[in-house]
Amino acid sequence: GDVCFLLCDVQERFRSVIHNFEAMQHGCSIMVRAAPLVGAPVIVTEQYPKVFGSTTAELLPHLEGVERHPKTLFSMVTPDVDDELQRRNRKQVVLFGIEAHVCVLQTALDLLDRGYSVWVVVDAVSSSRPTERSVALTRLDRAGVHLTTYESALFELMGDSKAENFKAVSSLIKETRPDP
């Protein structure tokens, strides 16, 4: 496996301020639960958890044993996360979480600068306002980030319907999505 998943700042305090929070969180949940099935480690950050709380209760059960890196930087690429990425020696990063126009954007640009291939899962990112999200996705696309959906990304990582965990990943993807 050459891929690593990055979950950016999906925390309790943001629930009421993020546009389509439940739909975004659903996409993140699919990605986090699929990660072990596609051989992808997950790196998690929390923006200033003393103020914004921890990762949401819906996601925590799927992150047992995964270190959550607290940060004040907007980018996820803190010294701790940078060390973990280098230690894992993965060249592709699949990024999802919030907010698209701040932490996700700055993380993606930092990773591009470091030579990573970066994918952003568009149905697992959001912002406080739809305009912020759409402008961020346009900028990411123009910067060379691969925009994808969780279904497309996971099937691309599987590569073959005969893959060992195909049925398990497929059943995750078929789960009912919250209305955006």
Short mmCIF file of N, CA and C in Angstrom, two decimals:
data_model
loop_
_atom_site.label_atom_id
_atom_site.label_comp_id
_atom_site.label_asym_id
_atom_site.label_seq_id
_atom_site.Cartn_x
_atom_site.Cartn_y
_atom_site.Cartn_z
N GLY A 1 0.81 -1.20 0.00
CA GLY A 1 0.00 0.00 0.00
C GLY A 1 0.84 1.25 0.00
N ASP A 2 0.45 2.16 -0.84
CA ASP A 2 1.19 3.40 -0.99
C ASP A 2 0.35 4.60 -0.54
N VAL A 3 -0.79 4.33 0.11
CA VAL A 3 -1.73 5.41 0.41
C VAL A 3 -1.96 5.56 1.91
N CYS A 4 -2.20 6.80 2.31
CA CYS A 4 -2.50 7.11 3.70
C CYS A 4 -3.74 8.02 3.70
N PHE A 5 -4.64 7.82 4.66
CA PHE A 5 -5.84 8.66 4.78
C PHE A 5 -5.60 9.71 5.86
N LEU A 6 -6.03 10.94 5.61
CA LEU A 6 -5.93 12.03 6.58
C LEU A 6 -7.32 12.56 6.90
N LEU A 7 -7.69 12.48 8.17
CA LEU A 7 -8.98 12.99 8.67
C LEU A 7 -8.71 14.31 9.38
N CYS A 8 -9.26 15.38 8.84
CA CYS A 8 -8.96 16.73 9.31
C CYS A 8 -10.08 17.34 10.15
N ASP A 9 -9.88 17.39 11.45
CA ASP A 9 -10.62 18.28 12.36
C ASP A 9 -12.14 18.12 12.38
N VAL A 10 -12.64 16.89 12.30
CA VAL A 10 -14.10 16.70 12.37
C VAL A 10 -14.48 16.58 13.85
N GLN A 11 -14.76 17.74 14.45
CA GLN A 11 -14.93 17.87 15.90
C GLN A 11 -16.31 18.37 16.28
N GLU A 12 -16.69 18.03 17.52
CA GLU A 12 -18.03 18.34 18.02
C GLU A 12 -18.42 19.82 17.86
N ARG A 13 -17.55 20.73 18.20
CA ARG A 13 -17.88 22.14 18.21
C ARG A 13 -18.27 22.67 16.83
N PHE A 14 -17.82 21.97 15.79
CA PHE A 14 -18.09 22.44 14.43
C PHE A 14 -19.43 21.95 13.88
N ARG A 15 -20.07 21.03 14.60
CA ARG A 15 -21.31 20.41 14.12
C ARG A 15 -22.36 21.44 13.70
N SER A 16 -22.53 22.48 14.50
CA SER A 16 -23.61 23.44 14.23
C SER A 16 -23.23 24.53 13.23
N VAL A 17 -21.96 24.63 12.87
CA VAL A 17 -21.56 25.73 11.99
C VAL A 17 -21.14 25.28 10.59
N ILE A 18 -20.99 24.00 10.38
CA ILE A 18 -20.54 23.50 9.07
C ILE A 18 -21.74 23.14 8.20
N HIS A 19 -21.74 23.67 6.98
CA HIS A 19 -22.80 23.37 6.02
C HIS A 19 -22.82 21.87 5.72
N ASN A 20 -24.01 21.27 5.77
CA ASN A 20 -24.17 19.83 5.48
C ASN A 20 -23.24 18.95 6.32
N PHE A 21 -23.15 19.27 7.61
CA PHE A 21 -22.23 18.54 8.49
C PHE A 21 -22.47 17.04 8.46
N GLU A 22 -23.74 16.62 8.55
CA GLU A 22 -24.02 15.17 8.64
C GLU A 22 -23.59 14.44 7.37
N ALA A 23 -23.82 15.04 6.21
CA ALA A 23 -23.41 14.40 4.95
C ALA A 23 -21.88 14.32 4.87
N MET A 24 -21.19 15.40 5.28
CA MET A 24 -19.73 15.39 5.28
C MET A 24 -19.21 14.32 6.24
N GLN A 25 -19.79 14.27 7.44
CA GLN A 25 -19.35 13.29 8.44
C GLN A 25 -19.60 11.86 7.96
N HIS A 26 -20.70 11.65 7.25
CA HIS A 26 -20.99 10.32 6.69
C HIS A 26 -19.87 9.90 5.73
N GLY A 27 -19.47 10.80 4.85
CA GLY A 27 -18.37 10.49 3.93
C GLY A 27 -17.08 10.17 4.68
N CYS A 28 -16.80 10.94 5.73
CA CYS A 28 -15.61 10.68 6.55
C CYS A 28 -15.70 9.31 7.22
N SER A 29 -16.88 8.97 7.70
CA SER A 29 -17.09 7.69 8.37
C SER A 29 -16.85 6.52 7.41
N ILE A 30 -17.35 6.64 6.19
CA ILE A 30 -17.12 5.60 5.18
C ILE A 30 -15.61 5.43 4.95
N MET A 31 -14.91 6.55 4.80
CA MET A 31 -13.47 6.49 4.53
C MET A 31 -12.70 5.87 5.69
N VAL A 32 -13.03 6.27 6.90
CA VAL A 32 -12.32 5.76 8.08
C VAL A 32 -12.58 4.26 8.26
N ARG A 33 -13.83 3.84 8.03
CA ARG A 33 -14.15 2.41 8.17
C ARG A 33 -13.56 1.58 7.04
N ALA A 34 -13.42 2.18 5.86
CA ALA A 34 -12.84 1.45 4.73
C ALA A 34 -11.31 1.38 4.80
N ALA A 35 -10.70 2.28 5.55
CA ALA A 35 -9.23 2.38 5.58
C ALA A 35 -8.54 1.04 5.82
N PRO A 36 -8.91 0.30 6.88
CA PRO A 36 -8.20 -0.97 7.09
C PRO A 36 -8.48 -1.99 5.98
N LEU A 37 -9.61 -1.86 5.32
CA LEU A 37 -9.97 -2.79 4.24
C LEU A 37 -9.14 -2.56 2.98
N VAL A 38 -8.63 -1.34 2.83
CA VAL A 38 -7.80 -1.03 1.66
C VAL A 38 -6.33 -0.84 2.05
N GLY A 39 -6.01 -1.17 3.30
CA GLY A 39 -4.62 -1.11 3.76
C GLY A 39 -4.07 0.29 3.95
N ALA A 40 -4.96 1.23 4.28
CA ALA A 40 -4.53 2.62 4.45
C ALA A 40 -4.53 3.00 5.93
N PRO A 41 -3.39 3.40 6.47
CA PRO A 41 -3.40 3.95 7.82
C PRO A 41 -4.15 5.29 7.82
N VAL A 42 -4.69 5.67 8.98
CA VAL A 42 -5.40 6.94 9.11
C VAL A 42 -4.62 7.84 10.07
N ILE A 43 -4.42 9.08 9.66
CA ILE A 43 -3.83 10.09 10.53
C ILE A 43 -4.92 11.11 10.82
N VAL A 44 -5.10 11.44 12.10
CA VAL A 44 -6.20 12.30 12.54
C VAL A 44 -5.64 13.54 13.24
N THR A 45 -6.21 14.70 12.90
CA THR A 45 -5.88 15.91 13.66
C THR A 45 -7.14 16.49 14.29
N GLU A 46 -6.92 17.27 15.34
CA GLU A 46 -7.98 18.03 16.01
C GLU A 46 -7.48 19.45 16.20
N GLN A 47 -8.25 20.40 15.67
CA GLN A 47 -7.90 21.81 15.79
C GLN A 47 -8.20 22.28 17.21
N TYR A 48 -7.16 22.67 17.92
CA TYR A 48 -7.25 23.25 19.27
C TYR A 48 -8.35 22.59 20.11
N PRO A 49 -8.18 21.29 20.45
CA PRO A 49 -9.26 20.52 21.09
C PRO A 49 -9.76 21.09 22.42
N LYS A 50 -8.93 21.87 23.12
CA LYS A 50 -9.39 22.49 24.37
C LYS A 50 -10.59 23.39 24.11
N VAL A 51 -10.61 24.01 22.96
CA VAL A 51 -11.69 24.93 22.61
C VAL A 51 -12.76 24.23 21.77
N PHE A 52 -12.35 23.43 20.78
CA PHE A 52 -13.29 22.88 19.81
C PHE A 52 -13.71 21.44 20.07
N GLY A 53 -13.25 20.87 21.17
CA GLY A 53 -13.67 19.51 21.53
C GLY A 53 -12.92 18.46 20.73
N SER A 54 -13.31 17.21 20.97
CA SER A 54 -12.60 16.11 20.32
C SER A 54 -13.32 15.72 19.03
N THR A 55 -12.74 14.77 18.34
CA THR A 55 -13.35 14.17 17.16
C THR A 55 -14.75 13.69 17.53
N THR A 56 -15.69 13.77 16.60
CA THR A 56 -17.10 13.47 16.90
C THR A 56 -17.31 12.05 17.40
N ALA A 57 -18.34 11.90 18.20
CA ALA A 57 -18.70 10.61 18.81
C ALA A 57 -18.97 9.55 17.74
N GLU A 58 -19.48 9.97 16.59
CA GLU A 58 -19.78 9.01 15.52
C GLU A 58 -18.50 8.41 14.92
N LEU A 59 -17.43 9.19 14.89
CA LEU A 59 -16.19 8.73 14.26
C LEU A 59 -15.26 8.01 15.24
N LEU A 60 -15.29 8.42 16.50
CA LEU A 60 -14.34 7.87 17.49
C LEU A 60 -14.30 6.35 17.57
N PRO A 61 -15.47 5.65 17.55
CA PRO A 61 -15.40 4.19 17.66
C PRO A 61 -14.62 3.53 16.52
N HIS A 62 -14.50 4.21 15.40
CA HIS A 62 -13.79 3.65 14.24
C HIS A 62 -12.32 4.05 14.22
N LEU A 63 -11.89 4.74 15.27
CA LEU A 63 -10.51 5.24 15.33
C LEU A 63 -9.76 4.70 16.54
N GLU A 64 -10.20 3.54 17.04
CA GLU A 64 -9.51 2.97 18.20
C GLU A 64 -8.05 2.70 17.87
N GLY A 65 -7.17 3.12 18.76
CA GLY A 65 -5.75 2.91 18.56
C GLY A 65 -5.09 3.90 17.61
N VAL A 66 -5.87 4.84 17.07
CA VAL A 66 -5.32 5.86 16.17
C VAL A 66 -5.03 7.11 16.99
N GLU A 67 -3.80 7.57 16.93
CA GLU A 67 -3.44 8.79 17.65
C GLU A 67 -4.13 9.98 17.01
N ARG A 68 -4.66 10.87 17.87
CA ARG A 68 -5.25 12.11 17.38
C ARG A 68 -4.28 13.23 17.71
N HIS A 69 -3.81 13.91 16.68
CA HIS A 69 -2.80 14.94 16.85
C HIS A 69 -3.46 16.30 17.07
N PRO A 70 -3.30 16.90 18.26
CA PRO A 70 -3.83 18.25 18.47
C PRO A 70 -2.98 19.26 17.69
N LYS A 71 -3.62 20.33 17.23
CA LYS A 71 -2.85 21.33 16.47
C LYS A 71 -3.47 22.71 16.63
N THR A 72 -2.65 23.72 16.41
CA THR A 72 -3.15 25.08 16.28
C THR A 72 -2.89 25.60 14.87
N LEU A 73 -1.93 25.00 14.17
CA LEU A 73 -1.72 25.31 12.75
C LEU A 73 -3.00 24.99 11.99
N PHE A 74 -3.26 25.71 10.92
CA PHE A 74 -4.40 25.35 10.08
C PHE A 74 -4.08 24.09 9.28
N SER A 75 -2.86 24.00 8.75
CA SER A 75 -2.47 22.79 8.02
C SER A 75 -2.34 21.61 8.97
N MET A 76 -2.69 20.43 8.48
CA MET A 76 -2.47 19.20 9.25
C MET A 76 -0.99 18.85 9.32
N VAL A 77 -0.17 19.45 8.46
CA VAL A 77 1.23 19.06 8.37
C VAL A 77 2.04 19.74 9.48
N THR A 78 1.75 19.31 10.71
CA THR A 78 2.51 19.71 11.89
C THR A 78 3.79 18.87 11.92
N PRO A 79 4.76 19.21 12.75
CA PRO A 79 5.95 18.36 12.85
C PRO A 79 5.61 16.90 13.18
N ASP A 80 4.65 16.67 14.08
CA ASP A 80 4.24 15.30 14.43
C ASP A 80 3.68 14.54 13.23
N VAL A 81 2.78 15.19 12.51
CA VAL A 81 2.14 14.55 11.36
C VAL A 81 3.16 14.34 10.24
N ASP A 82 4.02 15.33 10.03
CA ASP A 82 5.07 15.20 9.03
C ASP A 82 5.96 13.99 9.34
N ASP A 83 6.33 13.83 10.61
CA ASP A 83 7.13 12.67 11.04
C ASP A 83 6.40 11.37 10.76
N GLU A 84 5.09 11.34 11.09
CA GLU A 84 4.31 10.11 10.88
C GLU A 84 4.21 9.77 9.39
N LEU A 85 3.99 10.79 8.57
CA LEU A 85 3.92 10.56 7.12
C LEU A 85 5.25 10.01 6.59
N GLN A 86 6.35 10.58 7.04
CA GLN A 86 7.66 10.10 6.58
C GLN A 86 7.93 8.68 7.07
N ARG A 87 7.55 8.40 8.31
CA ARG A 87 7.75 7.06 8.88
C ARG A 87 6.95 6.02 8.10
N ARG A 88 5.73 6.38 7.71
CA ARG A 88 4.87 5.44 6.98
C ARG A 88 5.27 5.29 5.52
N ASN A 89 6.02 6.27 5.00
CA ASN A 89 6.57 6.21 3.65
C ASN A 89 5.50 5.95 2.58
N ARG A 90 4.40 6.69 2.68
CA ARG A 90 3.33 6.61 1.68
C ARG A 90 3.43 7.83 0.77
N LYS A 91 3.23 7.62 -0.52
CA LYS A 91 3.39 8.72 -1.49
C LYS A 91 2.06 9.37 -1.88
N GLN A 92 0.95 8.67 -1.59
CA GLN A 92 -0.37 9.21 -1.91
C GLN A 92 -1.12 9.48 -0.62
N VAL A 93 -1.78 10.63 -0.57
CA VAL A 93 -2.55 11.01 0.60
C VAL A 93 -3.98 11.30 0.17
N VAL A 94 -4.93 10.69 0.87
CA VAL A 94 -6.35 10.93 0.62
C VAL A 94 -6.87 11.73 1.81
N LEU A 95 -7.36 12.93 1.54
CA LEU A 95 -7.66 13.92 2.56
C LEU A 95 -9.16 14.19 2.62
N PHE A 96 -9.69 14.29 3.85
CA PHE A 96 -11.11 14.60 4.03
C PHE A 96 -11.32 15.23 5.40
N GLY A 97 -12.42 15.99 5.54
CA GLY A 97 -12.71 16.67 6.81
C GLY A 97 -13.07 18.12 6.57
N ILE A 98 -12.72 18.97 7.55
CA ILE A 98 -13.13 20.37 7.49
C ILE A 98 -12.00 21.30 7.96
N GLU A 99 -12.08 22.56 7.63
CA GLU A 99 -12.95 23.15 6.63
C GLU A 99 -12.23 23.15 5.29
N ALA A 100 -12.99 22.97 4.23
CA ALA A 100 -12.40 22.85 2.89
C ALA A 100 -11.51 24.03 2.54
N HIS A 101 -11.93 25.24 2.91
CA HIS A 101 -11.23 26.44 2.46
C HIS A 101 -10.10 26.88 3.39
N VAL A 102 -9.93 26.20 4.53
CA VAL A 102 -8.87 26.58 5.46
C VAL A 102 -7.93 25.39 5.68
N CYS A 103 -8.28 24.52 6.60
CA CYS A 103 -7.36 23.43 6.98
C CYS A 103 -7.16 22.41 5.87
N VAL A 104 -8.22 22.03 5.18
CA VAL A 104 -8.08 21.05 4.09
C VAL A 104 -7.24 21.66 2.96
N LEU A 105 -7.56 22.87 2.58
CA LEU A 105 -6.82 23.56 1.52
C LEU A 105 -5.34 23.69 1.86
N GLN A 106 -5.04 24.21 3.05
CA GLN A 106 -3.64 24.44 3.42
C GLN A 106 -2.88 23.13 3.57
N THR A 107 -3.56 22.08 4.06
CA THR A 107 -2.93 20.76 4.16
C THR A 107 -2.58 20.23 2.77
N ALA A 108 -3.54 20.30 1.86
CA ALA A 108 -3.32 19.79 0.49
C ALA A 108 -2.17 20.53 -0.19
N LEU A 109 -2.13 21.85 -0.06
CA LEU A 109 -1.06 22.62 -0.69
C LEU A 109 0.29 22.29 -0.07
N ASP A 110 0.35 22.15 1.26
CA ASP A 110 1.60 21.75 1.93
C ASP A 110 2.08 20.39 1.44
N LEU A 111 1.14 19.45 1.30
CA LEU A 111 1.51 18.09 0.87
C LEU A 111 1.99 18.09 -0.59
N LEU A 112 1.33 18.87 -1.44
CA LEU A 112 1.80 19.00 -2.83
C LEU A 112 3.23 19.54 -2.86
N ASP A 113 3.49 20.56 -2.04
CA ASP A 113 4.84 21.14 -1.96
C ASP A 113 5.88 20.11 -1.53
N ARG A 114 5.46 19.12 -0.75
CA ARG A 114 6.38 18.07 -0.27
C ARG A 114 6.45 16.88 -1.23
N GLY A 115 5.77 16.98 -2.37
CA GLY A 115 5.89 15.95 -3.39
C GLY A 115 4.88 14.81 -3.31
N TYR A 116 3.87 14.95 -2.46
CA TYR A 116 2.85 13.90 -2.36
C TYR A 116 1.84 14.04 -3.49
N SER A 117 1.24 12.92 -3.86
CA SER A 117 0.05 12.92 -4.71
C SER A 117 -1.13 13.06 -3.75
N VAL A 118 -1.96 14.08 -3.96
CA VAL A 118 -3.02 14.40 -3.00
C VAL A 118 -4.39 14.25 -3.65
N TRP A 119 -5.25 13.50 -2.97
CA TRP A 119 -6.65 13.36 -3.36
C TRP A 119 -7.50 14.01 -2.28
N VAL A 120 -8.50 14.77 -2.68
CA VAL A 120 -9.48 15.32 -1.73
C VAL A 120 -10.83 14.72 -2.05
N VAL A 121 -11.47 14.17 -1.03
CA VAL A 121 -12.76 13.48 -1.18
C VAL A 121 -13.88 14.53 -1.05
N VAL A 122 -14.45 14.93 -2.18
CA VAL A 122 -15.35 16.09 -2.19
C VAL A 122 -16.64 15.86 -1.41
N ASP A 123 -17.11 14.61 -1.32
CA ASP A 123 -18.32 14.36 -0.53
C ASP A 123 -17.99 14.01 0.92
N ALA A 124 -16.76 14.32 1.33
CA ALA A 124 -16.36 14.17 2.74
C ALA A 124 -15.60 15.41 3.21
N VAL A 125 -15.84 16.55 2.53
CA VAL A 125 -15.32 17.84 2.99
C VAL A 125 -16.44 18.87 2.95
N SER A 126 -16.34 19.85 3.84
CA SER A 126 -17.31 20.94 3.82
C SER A 126 -16.67 22.17 4.45
N SER A 127 -17.46 23.24 4.47
CA SER A 127 -17.07 24.51 5.06
C SER A 127 -18.29 25.12 5.72
N SER A 128 -18.09 26.26 6.36
CA SER A 128 -19.22 26.93 7.00
C SER A 128 -20.22 27.42 5.96
N ARG A 129 -19.73 27.81 4.80
CA ARG A 129 -20.62 28.28 3.73
C ARG A 129 -20.31 27.53 2.43
N PRO A 130 -21.34 27.22 1.65
CA PRO A 130 -21.12 26.51 0.38
C PRO A 130 -20.15 27.23 -0.56
N THR A 131 -20.18 28.56 -0.59
CA THR A 131 -19.28 29.31 -1.46
C THR A 131 -17.82 29.05 -1.10
N GLU A 132 -17.52 29.02 0.19
CA GLU A 132 -16.14 28.76 0.63
C GLU A 132 -15.67 27.39 0.13
N ARG A 133 -16.55 26.40 0.24
CA ARG A 133 -16.22 25.04 -0.19
C ARG A 133 -15.97 25.00 -1.69
N SER A 134 -16.88 25.60 -2.47
CA SER A 134 -16.75 25.49 -3.93
C SER A 134 -15.52 26.23 -4.44
N VAL A 135 -15.21 27.39 -3.87
CA VAL A 135 -14.01 28.12 -4.29
C VAL A 135 -12.76 27.33 -3.91
N ALA A 136 -12.76 26.72 -2.73
CA ALA A 136 -11.61 25.91 -2.30
C ALA A 136 -11.40 24.72 -3.24
N LEU A 137 -12.48 24.05 -3.62
CA LEU A 137 -12.35 22.89 -4.52
C LEU A 137 -11.81 23.30 -5.89
N THR A 138 -12.25 24.46 -6.37
CA THR A 138 -11.73 24.97 -7.64
C THR A 138 -10.23 25.24 -7.52
N ARG A 139 -9.84 25.89 -6.43
CA ARG A 139 -8.42 26.19 -6.23
C ARG A 139 -7.59 24.91 -6.11
N LEU A 140 -8.09 23.94 -5.36
CA LEU A 140 -7.39 22.67 -5.20
C LEU A 140 -7.22 21.97 -6.55
N ASP A 141 -8.28 21.96 -7.34
CA ASP A 141 -8.24 21.35 -8.67
C ASP A 141 -7.16 22.01 -9.53
N ARG A 142 -7.13 23.33 -9.52
CA ARG A 142 -6.16 24.07 -10.33
C ARG A 142 -4.73 23.88 -9.83
N ALA A 143 -4.59 23.58 -8.54
CA ALA A 143 -3.25 23.37 -7.95
C ALA A 143 -2.70 21.97 -8.24
N GLY A 144 -3.56 21.08 -8.76
CA GLY A 144 -3.10 19.74 -9.08
C GLY A 144 -3.55 18.65 -8.13
N VAL A 145 -4.47 18.98 -7.25
CA VAL A 145 -5.06 17.97 -6.36
C VAL A 145 -6.07 17.16 -7.16
N HIS A 146 -6.14 15.86 -6.89
CA HIS A 146 -7.12 14.99 -7.54
C HIS A 146 -8.42 15.05 -6.74
N LEU A 147 -9.46 15.63 -7.32
CA LEU A 147 -10.76 15.66 -6.65
C LEU A 147 -11.49 14.36 -6.97
N THR A 148 -12.08 13.77 -5.94
CA THR A 148 -12.73 12.48 -6.10
C THR A 148 -13.91 12.39 -5.14
N THR A 149 -14.65 11.30 -5.22
CA THR A 149 -15.70 11.00 -4.24
C THR A 149 -15.26 9.78 -3.45
N TYR A 150 -15.93 9.52 -2.33
CA TYR A 150 -15.49 8.35 -1.56
C TYR A 150 -15.70 7.06 -2.34
N GLU A 151 -16.80 6.98 -3.09
CA GLU A 151 -17.04 5.76 -3.87
C GLU A 151 -15.96 5.57 -4.93
N SER A 152 -15.67 6.62 -5.68
CA SER A 152 -14.66 6.53 -6.72
C SER A 152 -13.28 6.21 -6.14
N ALA A 153 -12.91 6.89 -5.07
CA ALA A 153 -11.59 6.68 -4.45
C ALA A 153 -11.44 5.24 -3.96
N LEU A 154 -12.45 4.74 -3.28
CA LEU A 154 -12.35 3.39 -2.71
C LEU A 154 -12.33 2.32 -3.79
N PHE A 155 -13.15 2.48 -4.83
CA PHE A 155 -13.11 1.50 -5.91
C PHE A 155 -11.78 1.58 -6.67
N GLU A 156 -11.23 2.78 -6.81
CA GLU A 156 -9.93 2.91 -7.46
C GLU A 156 -8.84 2.22 -6.64
N LEU A 157 -8.90 2.37 -5.32
CA LEU A 157 -7.92 1.71 -4.46
C LEU A 157 -8.08 0.19 -4.47
N MET A 158 -9.33 -0.28 -4.60
CA MET A 158 -9.56 -1.73 -4.66
C MET A 158 -9.06 -2.30 -5.99
N GLY A 159 -9.39 -1.61 -7.09
CA GLY A 159 -8.88 -1.99 -8.40
C GLY A 159 -9.58 -3.14 -9.09
N ASP A 160 -10.21 -4.03 -8.32
CA ASP A 160 -10.76 -5.26 -8.91
C ASP A 160 -11.91 -5.74 -8.03
N SER A 161 -13.01 -6.13 -8.66
CA SER A 161 -14.15 -6.64 -7.89
C SER A 161 -13.84 -7.99 -7.25
N LYS A 162 -12.71 -8.58 -7.63
CA LYS A 162 -12.28 -9.83 -6.99
C LYS A 162 -11.33 -9.57 -5.81
N ALA A 163 -11.06 -8.30 -5.54
CA ALA A 163 -10.17 -7.95 -4.42
C ALA A 163 -10.72 -8.51 -3.12
N GLU A 164 -9.81 -8.84 -2.22
CA GLU A 164 -10.16 -9.55 -0.99
C GLU A 164 -11.30 -8.91 -0.20
N ASN A 165 -11.27 -7.59 -0.02
CA ASN A 165 -12.28 -6.92 0.80
C ASN A 165 -13.33 -6.17 -0.01
N PHE A 166 -13.47 -6.53 -1.29
CA PHE A 166 -14.38 -5.79 -2.16
C PHE A 166 -15.81 -5.76 -1.61
N LYS A 167 -16.33 -6.91 -1.17
CA LYS A 167 -17.72 -6.96 -0.70
C LYS A 167 -17.92 -6.07 0.53
N ALA A 168 -16.96 -6.08 1.44
CA ALA A 168 -17.06 -5.26 2.65
C ALA A 168 -17.04 -3.77 2.30
N VAL A 169 -16.14 -3.38 1.41
CA VAL A 169 -16.06 -1.97 0.99
C VAL A 169 -17.33 -1.58 0.24
N SER A 170 -17.79 -2.46 -0.63
CA SER A 170 -19.00 -2.20 -1.41
C SER A 170 -20.21 -1.99 -0.50
N SER A 171 -20.32 -2.79 0.55
CA SER A 171 -21.47 -2.64 1.45
C SER A 171 -21.39 -1.32 2.23
N LEU A 172 -20.19 -0.85 2.57
CA LEU A 172 -20.06 0.46 3.21
C LEU A 172 -20.56 1.56 2.27
N ILE A 173 -20.14 1.47 1.02
CA ILE A 173 -20.50 2.49 0.03
C ILE A 173 -22.01 2.53 -0.19
N LYS A 174 -22.67 1.39 -0.07
CA LYS A 174 -24.12 1.33 -0.31
C LYS A 174 -24.95 1.84 0.86
N GLU A 175 -24.32 2.16 1.99
CA GLU A 175 -25.08 2.68 3.13
C GLU A 175 -25.84 3.94 2.72
N THR A 176 -27.01 4.12 3.31
CA THR A 176 -27.82 5.30 3.01
C THR A 176 -27.08 6.57 3.39
N ARG A 177 -27.05 7.49 2.45
CA ARG A 177 -26.38 8.77 2.69
C ARG A 177 -27.37 9.78 3.24
N PRO A 178 -26.94 10.61 4.19
CA PRO A 178 -27.81 11.71 4.61
C PRO A 178 -28.00 12.67 3.44
N ASP A 179 -29.15 13.29 3.36
CA ASP A 179 -29.38 14.27 2.29
C ASP A 179 -28.41 15.44 2.45
N PRO A 180 -27.77 15.84 1.35
CA PRO A 180 -26.84 16.98 1.46
C PRO A 180 -27.59 18.30 1.65
#
